[in-house]
Coordinates of C-alpha atoms in Angstrom, one line a residue:
Chain D
E1 CA -63.8 16.4 53.9
A2 CA -60.6 18.4 54.5
G3 CA -57.9 16.4 56.0
V4 CA -55.3 17.0 58.9
A5 CA -53.2 19.9 58.3
Q6 CA -49.8 20.7 59.3
S7 CA -47.0 22.9 59.0
P8 CA -44.6 23.5 58.5
R9 CA -43.6 20.9 56.0
Y10 CA -40.1 21.1 56.2
K11 CA -37.8 22.8 58.8
I12 CA -34.1 22.8 59.2
I13 CA -32.7 24.2 62.4
E14 CA -29.0 23.9 64.2
K15 CA -29.1 22.0 67.4
R16 CA -30.0 23.8 70.8
Q17 CA -32.4 26.1 68.7
S18 CA -36.1 26.2 69.2
V19 CA -38.8 24.9 66.7
A20 CA -42.7 24.7 66.8
F21 CA -45.0 22.5 64.7
W22 CA -48.7 23.4 63.8
C23 CA -51.3 20.7 63.4
N24 CA -55.2 21.4 62.4
P25 CA -57.2 18.2 63.0
I26 CA -60.3 16.9 61.1
S27 CA -63.1 19.1 62.2
G28 CA -65.1 17.0 65.1
H29 CA -62.3 14.9 65.9
A30 CA -61.9 14.5 69.6
T31 CA -58.7 12.6 69.9
L32 CA -55.5 14.4 68.6
Y33 CA -51.9 12.4 68.3
W34 CA -48.5 13.4 67.7
Y35 CA -45.9 10.9 66.5
Q36 CA -42.2 10.9 65.9
Q37 CA -41.3 8.6 63.0
I38 CA -37.3 8.3 62.5
L39 CA -36.3 7.0 59.4
G40 CA -36.8 3.2 58.9
Q41 CA -39.3 2.8 61.8
G42 CA -42.7 3.0 62.7
P43 CA -44.4 6.2 64.1
K44 CA -43.6 6.4 67.9
L45 CA -46.6 8.0 70.0
L46 CA -45.1 11.1 71.6
I47 CA -48.6 12.7 73.1
Q48 CA -52.4 11.8 72.9
F49 CA -55.0 14.4 73.5
Q50 CA -58.7 13.8 74.2
N51 CA -60.3 17.2 73.6
N52 CA -57.8 19.4 75.4
G53 CA -56.9 17.2 78.0
V54 CA -53.6 14.4 77.8
V55 CA -54.3 11.2 77.7
D56 CA -50.9 9.7 77.3
D57 CA -47.5 11.5 77.3
S58 CA -45.4 8.9 78.6
Q59 CA -43.0 8.6 75.7
L60 CA -42.7 12.9 75.4
P61 CA -39.2 13.7 76.7
K62 CA -40.7 16.3 78.8
D63 CA -37.3 18.0 79.6
R64 CA -37.3 19.4 75.9
F65 CA -40.6 18.8 74.3
S66 CA -44.1 20.4 74.9
A67 CA -47.4 20.2 73.3
E68 CA -50.7 21.8 73.8
R69 CA -54.2 21.6 72.6
L70 CA -55.9 24.7 73.5
K71 CA -59.7 24.7 73.0
G72 CA -59.7 21.2 71.9
V73 CA -58.8 21.9 68.3
D74 CA -55.3 23.1 66.9
S75 CA -52.4 21.7 68.6
T76 CA -48.7 23.0 68.8
L77 CA -45.9 20.7 69.5
K78 CA -42.6 22.6 70.8
I79 CA -38.8 21.3 70.9
Q80 CA -36.5 23.4 73.0
P81 CA -33.7 22.8 72.7
A82 CA -33.3 20.8 69.6
K83 CA -30.8 17.8 69.7
L84 CA -29.6 16.1 66.5
E85 CA -31.3 12.9 67.4
D86 CA -34.5 14.7 67.1
S87 CA -34.5 14.5 63.2
A88 CA -37.5 12.8 62.2
V89 CA -40.7 13.6 60.8
Y90 CA -43.3 14.7 63.0
L91 CA -46.8 13.1 62.4
C92 CA -50.1 14.8 63.6
A93 CA -53.1 12.4 63.5
S94 CA -56.8 12.6 64.6
S95 CA -59.6 10.1 65.4
L96 CA -63.4 10.7 65.8
A97 CA -63.9 8.5 69.1
G98 CA -62.7 8.8 72.7
T99 CA -60.1 7.0 74.2
S100 CA -62.6 3.8 75.1
V101 CA -62.8 2.8 71.5
Y102 CA -60.1 2.3 68.9
N103 CA -60.8 4.1 65.7
E104 CA -59.2 4.9 62.4
Q105 CA -56.6 7.4 62.7
F106 CA -56.3 10.2 59.9
F107 CA -52.4 11.4 59.4
G108 CA -51.5 14.4 58.3
P109 CA -48.5 15.3 55.6
G110 CA -45.8 15.5 58.5
T111 CA -43.3 18.0 59.2
R112 CA -39.7 16.7 58.3
L113 CA -37.2 18.1 60.8
T114 CA -33.7 18.0 60.1
V115 CA -31.2 19.2 63.0
L116 CA -27.7 20.2 61.9
Chain J
G1 CA -45.7 -2.0 77.7
Q2 CA -46.8 -3.1 74.1
S3 CA -44.3 -4.5 71.5
L4 CA -45.0 -5.8 67.8
E5 CA -42.9 -7.9 65.2
Q6 CA -43.1 -7.9 62.1
P7 CA -40.6 -8.7 58.9
S8 CA -38.5 -5.9 57.7
E9 CA -38.6 -6.4 54.3
V10 CA -41.1 -9.0 51.5
T11 CA -40.5 -9.1 47.8
A12 CA -43.1 -10.3 45.5
V13 CA -43.9 -9.8 41.8
E14 CA -47.0 -8.3 40.4
G15 CA -50.1 -10.3 40.2
A16 CA -48.9 -12.6 43.2
I17 CA -50.3 -12.8 46.7
V18 CA -48.1 -11.7 49.9
Q19 CA -48.9 -12.1 53.4
I20 CA -47.3 -9.7 55.9
N21 CA -47.2 -11.2 59.7
C22 CA -47.5 -9.3 63.1
T23 CA -47.0 -10.6 66.4
Y24 CA -47.6 -8.5 69.4
Q25 CA -47.6 -8.3 73.1
T26 CA -49.7 -5.8 75.1
S27 CA -51.9 -5.7 78.1
G28 CA -55.6 -4.7 77.5
F29 CA -55.6 -5.6 73.9
Y30 CA -58.4 -4.0 72.0
G31 CA -57.7 -4.3 68.3
L32 CA -55.0 -4.6 65.4
S33 CA -54.9 -2.2 62.8
W34 CA -53.1 -1.9 59.6
Y35 CA -51.4 1.2 57.7
Q36 CA -50.1 1.9 54.4
Q37 CA -47.1 4.4 54.0
H38 CA -45.7 5.5 50.6
D39 CA -42.3 6.8 50.4
G40 CA -42.6 10.5 51.8
G41 CA -46.2 10.0 52.3
A42 CA -48.4 9.9 55.8
P43 CA -49.8 6.5 57.1
T44 CA -53.2 5.5 55.7
F45 CA -55.4 3.4 57.3
L46 CA -56.1 -0.1 55.5
S47 CA -58.1 -2.2 58.1
Y48 CA -58.9 -3.1 61.6
N49 CA -59.6 -6.4 63.7
A50 CA -60.9 -6.6 66.8
L51 CA -62.4 -10.3 67.0
D52 CA -60.8 -13.4 65.5
G53 CA -61.2 -14.3 61.7
L54 CA -60.7 -12.2 58.4
E55 CA -61.9 -9.1 57.3
E56 CA -61.7 -8.4 53.5
T57 CA -61.7 -5.4 51.6
G58 CA -61.2 -5.4 48.1
R59 CA -57.7 -7.0 47.4
F60 CA -56.5 -6.5 51.0
S61 CA -57.5 -8.8 53.8
S62 CA -56.4 -9.1 57.3
F63 CA -56.5 -11.9 60.0
L64 CA -56.6 -11.8 63.8
S65 CA -56.0 -14.7 66.3
R66 CA -56.3 -13.3 69.7
S67 CA -55.2 -16.4 71.5
D68 CA -52.1 -16.5 69.4
S69 CA -51.5 -12.9 69.7
Y70 CA -50.7 -12.8 65.7
G71 CA -52.2 -11.2 62.9
Y72 CA -51.4 -10.9 59.3
L73 CA -52.1 -8.7 56.0
L74 CA -52.9 -10.3 52.9
L75 CA -52.4 -8.4 49.8
Q76 CA -53.9 -10.0 46.6
E77 CA -53.2 -9.3 42.8
L78 CA -50.4 -7.1 43.8
Q79 CA -49.6 -4.2 41.7
M80 CA -46.7 -2.0 41.2
K81 CA -48.4 0.9 43.4
D82 CA -48.9 -1.5 46.4
S83 CA -44.7 -1.2 46.9
A84 CA -44.7 0.8 50.1
S85 CA -44.4 0.1 53.9
Y86 CA -46.9 -1.5 55.9
F87 CA -47.3 -1.3 59.6
C88 CA -49.3 -3.2 62.2
A89 CA -50.5 -1.2 65.2
V90 CA -51.7 -2.6 68.4
G91 CA -54.3 -0.7 70.2
N92 CA -55.4 -1.4 73.9
N93 CA -58.3 -0.5 76.0
A94 CA -56.9 2.9 77.1
G95 CA -57.2 4.1 73.4
K96 CA -53.2 3.9 72.8
S97 CA -51.9 2.7 69.7
T98 CA -48.2 1.2 69.1
F99 CA -47.0 0.9 65.7
G100 CA -44.6 -1.9 64.5
D101 CA -41.3 -0.8 62.5
G102 CA -42.9 -1.8 59.5
T103 CA -42.6 -4.5 56.5
T104 CA -41.2 -2.9 53.2
L105 CA -43.1 -4.5 50.4
T106 CA -41.1 -4.4 47.0
V107 CA -43.3 -5.4 44.1
K108 CA -41.5 -6.5 41.0
P109 CA -42.7 -6.6 37.3

């Protein structure tokens, strides 16, 4: 089966600019996650969707970050405006089951964002 | 909230056995998972424990003690390709996962 797809793979922007990332999860996976991974740290959950509803966005900096998952499939994560500390790898993951059962997460290759 | 602790670095030689420990704090604990991440790569799932005891998958095993809020990943017959970062991740009954900061394993010849 095809894996989780993300684009772009790399992005370099200047601070205060905007950027958007796209994710296509594995077909049939109800749950979609966006993580931020800063160098030397573990993935930090930004937002979790169950189909097209938000399950958890407690760690999403809502003043600058937004995410949507239209039609319960693809998802986009946007940063506007970007700050230097947003430099990180943004990982998208998906899993088969709903929120009541913990299941294996399949990760995409990530988008490496550099903010100058 | 949820928090995890794991060693930042571990070094071992080819053919040896290494254990990476993970202690956690969470409410509504559901299970403990382990992921492997090579430099520049995406995390890949290794194992999952919801109940106490040992789960074995080939050269890798994972252990959980719910009463001690503790688990470990055991890697046997180490190979050079096992050099990577290993993350424990705790899941709660709301389906939320929190990852530790990872343990960098270096396998030497």
